[in-house]
Amino acid sequence: MDFIHQLLNIVLPPSALLLLCFLLPPYFAFKCLRYVKRSICNENVAGKVVLITGASSGIGEYLAYEYGRRGACLALVARREDRLNEVAIKASELGSPDVIVIRADVSKVEDSKRFIDETVNHFGRLDHLVNNAGITKISMFEDANSISDFHSIMNVNFWGSLNATHLAVPHLRKSKGKIVVISSIAGWFPTPRLSFYNASKAAVTSLFDTLRTEFGSDIGITIVTPGLIESEMTEPELISEARMYFILVESTETCAKAIVSAACRGERYVTEPSWTGVLFVVKLLCPEVVEYFSRLLLINRPMCLKKNA
Ligand code: NAD
């Protein structure tokens, strides 16, 4: 047994690298052609039914406007009904033929069941489920008074997405629909002061990557990993150097447009702004460098994240 592992340890890495050198150029050519084909024959969501969680502000709000502009019927879910009603009016003005508002907390299974049922009872179908609702808390791990204060992050970000997905799957199978899930680059980039949030987003990415393999082509899954996007979550009060904020932040509208376009093209992943995808490669190839600069910029000289904001 051990002999086989020793042999594979020696033979497999160089042969895999050699194989990749031959396979990568045709693979990337295939991906380019597929991108062009999907851009031309992308999904038309006019008249389709889209449910968006966390639609009362930020990315969720602008996703409602972008889907509305494309003529989709909308079910908007969040806890602040007054804000949802304002978003619903604007989405209708932009072109959505029918918008309903459902006040709910995604971390509660009974609420998730209610908003999925209300959506399907009202529209008769569900085509896109957008798991967007999310929260964060900024704190160094050792500064946390009680770990239970951070349970809510997992309850909303991870269990909230999972509850809604589990209940929506039978309807999405019928419509051959799609799931869009808003994860974060924080799921793979070790941003200090966000350990609980980072872990919740890593769990979300892993869950939906696995579900994609289980669902095959029956239900499409687009995992979104935004960088720094303008929203209530990233208000300048939370960011100590507003100068850095304005350089790095992307507008909510640009982000939402990119997400809906990618979902309609059937993309597996979207990173917004797309240049932040380079950080993934840097982290993969030189993790020590990423760790050094993260400590330098965000712990020793906290440039972006305020402590205990
Ligand atoms: P936001 O605070 O403006 O929006 C979050 C939305 O989720 C709000 O509508 C809020 O009311 C809702 N929400 C929170 N808890 C909820 C609950 N228990 N039940 C129902 N709704 C709830 O922030 P945002 O930046 O628009 O965040 C949207 C998503 O994008 C989140 O999942 C967040 O983690 C992710 N994200 C944001 C950024 C960024 O830079 N803004 C970066 C990466 C990922």
XYZ file of C-alpha atoms and ligand atoms in Angstrom:
353
model
C 0.000 0.000 0.000
C 2.657 2.525 1.109
C 4.725 1.627 -1.947
C 1.895 2.805 -4.244
C 1.696 6.154 -2.400
C 5.479 6.612 -2.573
C 5.406 5.889 -6.309
C 2.502 8.333 -6.866
C 4.295 11.011 -4.775
C 7.234 10.855 -7.194
C 5.473 10.265 -10.506
C 2.185 12.158 -10.285
C 3.232 15.814 -9.641
C 5.638 16.134 -12.643
C 3.347 14.164 -14.996
C 0.314 16.273 -13.947
C 2.292 19.479 -14.612
C 3.404 18.192 -18.018
C -0.146 17.196 -18.907
C -1.440 20.623 -17.823
C 1.063 22.361 -20.151
C -0.526 20.482 -23.078
C -4.136 20.668 -21.924
C -4.404 24.271 -20.687
C -4.141 26.084 -24.076
C -6.994 24.075 -25.731
C -8.991 24.248 -22.483
C -8.775 28.067 -22.371
C -9.648 28.253 -26.089
C -12.738 26.109 -25.370
C -13.691 28.397 -22.456
C -13.358 31.508 -24.655
C -15.597 29.968 -27.338
C -18.140 28.903 -24.711
C -18.133 32.443 -23.247
C -18.902 33.900 -26.692
C -21.689 31.340 -27.279
C -23.223 32.006 -23.848
C -22.999 35.771 -24.349
C -24.994 35.454 -27.558
C -27.530 32.846 -26.368
C -27.932 34.018 -22.763
C -31.081 33.472 -20.694
C -33.935 35.934 -21.134
C -35.456 36.428 -17.678
C -38.454 38.493 -18.845
C -41.581 37.020 -17.196
C -39.505 34.599 -15.096
C -39.727 34.556 -11.301
C -36.725 35.651 -9.223
C -36.582 35.532 -5.408
C -33.910 37.737 -3.809
C -33.066 37.574 -0.085
C -31.634 40.666 1.606
C -33.194 42.898 -1.055
C -33.751 45.921 1.218
C -30.298 47.454 0.630
C -26.917 47.123 -1.058
C -26.229 44.410 -3.613
C -29.658 42.754 -3.123
C -31.458 46.047 -3.775
C -29.532 46.651 -7.014
C -30.018 43.040 -8.109
C -33.772 43.719 -7.819
C -33.385 46.778 -10.093
C -31.292 44.853 -12.641
C -33.671 41.862 -12.776
C -36.580 44.365 -12.890
C -34.998 46.184 -15.858
C -34.870 42.796 -17.657
C -38.599 42.237 -17.038
C -38.428 39.556 -14.338
C -41.205 39.115 -11.730
C -39.748 39.575 -8.256
C -40.198 38.247 -4.716
C -38.181 40.519 -2.421
C -37.272 39.198 1.030
C -35.677 40.947 4.047
C -36.539 42.055 7.572
C -37.216 45.781 6.851
C -40.599 45.859 5.101
C -40.661 49.662 4.619
C -37.323 49.552 2.756
C -38.499 46.546 0.711
C -41.638 48.457 -0.346
C -39.488 51.345 -1.635
C -37.286 48.901 -3.593
C -40.415 47.189 -4.980
C -41.816 50.492 -6.296
C -38.533 51.365 -8.033
C -38.153 47.841 -9.509
C -41.710 48.086 -10.922
C -40.927 51.483 -12.464
C -37.817 49.976 -14.084
C -39.868 47.238 -15.787
C -40.752 44.384 -13.438
C -44.330 43.259 -14.262
C -45.112 41.975 -10.728
C -43.267 42.449 -7.426
C -44.175 41.011 -4.023
C -42.538 41.873 -0.719
C -42.095 39.311 2.067
C -40.827 40.271 5.509
C -38.701 37.379 6.796
C -35.546 36.384 8.626
C -33.524 33.930 6.498
C -31.923 32.337 9.557
C -35.332 30.937 10.635
C -36.447 27.756 8.835
C -40.165 28.605 9.289
C -39.608 32.043 7.660
C -37.733 30.449 4.744
C -40.574 27.979 4.215
C -43.080 30.857 4.277
C -41.269 33.005 1.697
C -40.677 30.105 -0.700
C -44.352 28.997 -0.376
C -45.696 32.561 -0.767
C -43.586 33.068 -3.893
C -44.679 29.824 -5.551
C -48.343 30.320 -4.521
C -48.353 33.828 -5.972
C -46.414 33.264 -9.221
C -46.892 29.501 -9.708
C -43.159 28.910 -10.240
C -39.609 29.865 -9.227
C -36.784 30.358 -11.750
C -33.908 32.046 -9.888
C -33.169 31.922 -6.165
C -30.680 34.627 -5.165
C -29.151 33.909 -1.736
C -27.815 37.369 -0.946
C -28.741 38.186 2.694
C -25.629 38.457 4.822
C -24.120 40.110 7.892
C -20.642 40.704 9.287
C -18.941 41.741 12.539
C -15.421 43.116 12.669
C -13.252 41.892 15.540
C -9.894 40.278 16.182
C -10.511 36.662 17.288
C -8.994 37.250 20.748
C -11.024 40.440 21.296
C -14.312 38.511 21.058
C -15.899 38.502 24.545
C -18.116 35.537 23.786
C -17.982 33.294 20.723
C -21.782 32.970 20.869
C -21.996 36.679 19.829
C -20.769 35.505 16.417
C -23.177 32.580 15.910
C -25.547 34.924 14.060
C -22.973 35.306 11.232
C -23.124 31.585 10.489
C -26.897 31.506 11.059
C -27.567 34.169 8.422
C -24.728 33.687 5.916
C -24.516 29.888 5.875
C -27.728 28.418 7.350
C -29.841 31.188 5.782
C -28.624 30.278 2.269
C -28.958 26.582 3.003
C -32.532 26.811 4.402
C -33.849 28.688 1.370
C -32.001 26.438 -1.082
C -33.245 23.207 0.479
C -36.859 24.375 0.229
C -36.489 25.881 -3.262
C -34.792 22.922 -4.967
C -38.008 21.009 -5.939
C -39.360 24.175 -7.623
C -36.030 24.945 -9.320
C -35.838 21.380 -10.652
C -39.270 21.826 -12.263
C -38.287 25.104 -13.941
C -34.683 24.004 -14.694
C -33.834 27.126 -12.750
C -30.752 28.684 -11.208
C -29.274 29.542 -7.840
C -27.151 32.653 -7.436
C -25.272 32.804 -4.150
C -23.374 35.808 -2.870
C -20.268 34.488 -1.142
C -17.139 36.694 -0.821
C -13.438 36.780 -1.698
C -13.105 36.787 2.097
C -13.922 33.059 1.848
C -10.436 32.408 0.452
C -8.507 35.580 1.347
C -7.374 35.564 4.991
C -8.581 39.086 5.914
C -7.796 39.716 9.597
C -10.592 40.924 11.945
C -13.116 38.992 9.819
C -12.349 35.406 10.828
C -15.979 34.425 11.572
C -17.283 36.095 8.414
C -14.494 34.562 6.275
C -15.286 31.093 7.632
C -19.021 31.505 6.933
C -18.305 32.492 3.316
C -15.806 29.640 2.819
C -18.563 27.286 4.013
C -21.046 28.853 1.578
C -18.665 28.434 -1.385
C -17.882 24.848 -0.466
C -21.570 23.982 -0.004
C -22.642 25.370 -3.379
C -19.635 23.903 -5.218
C -20.715 20.502 -3.898
C -24.394 21.086 -4.733
C -23.376 21.993 -8.296
C -21.751 18.583 -8.616
C -24.862 16.887 -7.149
C -27.392 18.798 -9.317
C -25.475 18.451 -12.598
C -27.161 20.401 -15.375
C -30.628 20.307 -13.698
C -30.047 23.471 -11.645
C -27.365 26.011 -12.577
C -25.329 27.544 -9.760
C -23.449 30.856 -9.949
C -21.178 31.568 -6.982
C -20.390 35.269 -6.626
C -17.235 36.362 -4.783
C -17.355 40.156 -4.487
C -14.386 42.206 -3.287
C -15.223 45.595 -1.734
C -18.650 46.791 -2.916
C -20.471 49.978 -1.888
C -23.250 49.025 0.592
C -24.396 49.366 4.213
C -21.908 46.625 5.073
C -18.970 48.693 3.829
C -20.105 52.190 4.829
C -17.121 54.545 5.284
C -17.810 54.620 9.070
C -16.654 50.988 9.109
C -13.540 51.729 7.108
C -10.886 53.764 8.887
C -9.201 55.345 5.863
C -11.894 56.626 3.527
C -9.120 57.284 0.955
C -8.518 53.521 0.596
C -12.265 52.926 0.489
C -12.827 55.189 -2.487
C -9.923 53.638 -4.402
C -10.947 50.026 -3.877
C -14.741 50.078 -3.711
C -16.942 49.190 -6.709
C -20.398 50.702 -7.198
C -23.341 48.507 -6.213
C -24.970 49.032 -9.608
C -21.906 47.836 -11.583
C -21.615 44.798 -9.326
C -25.324 43.901 -9.663
C -25.245 44.222 -13.469
C -22.200 41.921 -13.663
C -23.885 39.351 -11.388
C -27.156 39.202 -13.364
C -25.304 39.049 -16.722
C -23.115 36.208 -15.434
C -26.119 34.299 -14.035
C -27.958 34.659 -17.358
C -24.849 33.383 -19.207
C -24.793 30.392 -16.817
C -21.337 31.222 -15.387
C -20.118 29.064 -12.491
C -18.211 31.874 -10.722
C -18.187 35.678 -10.790
C -15.598 37.818 -9.024
C -16.365 41.553 -8.835
C -14.448 43.743 -9.469
C -12.865 41.087 -11.691
C -9.248 42.227 -11.028
C -9.596 40.921 -7.462
C -9.483 37.416 -8.994
C -5.696 37.936 -9.348
C -5.482 37.786 -5.540
C -6.698 34.193 -5.725
C -3.711 33.184 -7.872
C -1.296 35.171 -5.663
C -2.678 33.457 -2.554
C -2.416 30.028 -4.186
C 1.184 30.511 -5.324
C 2.620 32.702 -2.534
C 0.490 32.425 0.638
C 3.332 33.811 2.829
C 3.353 37.080 0.850
C -0.427 37.484 1.251
C -0.157 36.805 4.976
C 2.706 39.324 5.365
C 0.850 42.152 3.604
C -2.460 41.349 5.333
C -0.742 41.687 8.724
C 1.134 44.818 7.653
C -1.879 46.645 6.216
C -4.750 45.380 8.361
C -3.245 44.608 11.771
C -0.006 46.546 12.307
C -1.342 49.574 10.449
C -5.130 49.100 10.198
C -5.690 50.759 6.856
C -9.087 49.429 5.942
C -10.961 47.817 8.802
C -11.807 49.594 12.035
C -11.436 47.581 15.206
C -14.747 46.459 16.751
C -16.787 48.551 14.326
P -26.102 45.151 3.073
O -25.951 45.182 4.554
O -26.435 46.425 2.384
O -27.176 44.064 2.635
C -27.437 42.901 3.373
C -28.907 42.578 3.222
O -29.203 41.384 3.927
C -29.791 43.674 3.824
O -30.924 43.830 2.998
C -30.183 43.095 5.165
O -31.394 43.612 5.650
C -30.312 41.622 4.762
N -30.291 40.725 5.913
C -29.359 40.652 6.888
N -29.711 39.715 7.781
C -30.876 39.171 7.352
C -31.743 38.173 7.846
N -31.461 37.503 8.980
N -32.857 37.876 7.155
C -33.161 38.535 6.013
N -32.389 39.504 5.499
C -31.271 39.821 6.166
O -24.727 44.569 2.546
P -24.322 44.022 1.082
O -22.888 44.349 0.913
O -25.272 44.422 0.046
O -24.411 42.443 1.342
C -25.052 41.551 0.436
C -24.256 40.260 0.369
O -22.997 40.515 -0.264
C -23.917 39.672 1.749
O -24.063 38.270 1.704
C -22.451 40.024 1.932
O -21.786 39.134 2.785
C -21.966 39.934 0.489
N -20.708 40.644 0.234
C -20.641 42.004 0.309
C -19.429 42.628 0.045
C -19.294 44.129 0.082
O -18.175 44.623 -0.069
N -20.359 44.886 0.238
C -18.300 41.881 -0.294
C -18.414 40.508 -0.346
C -19.628 39.884 -0.099
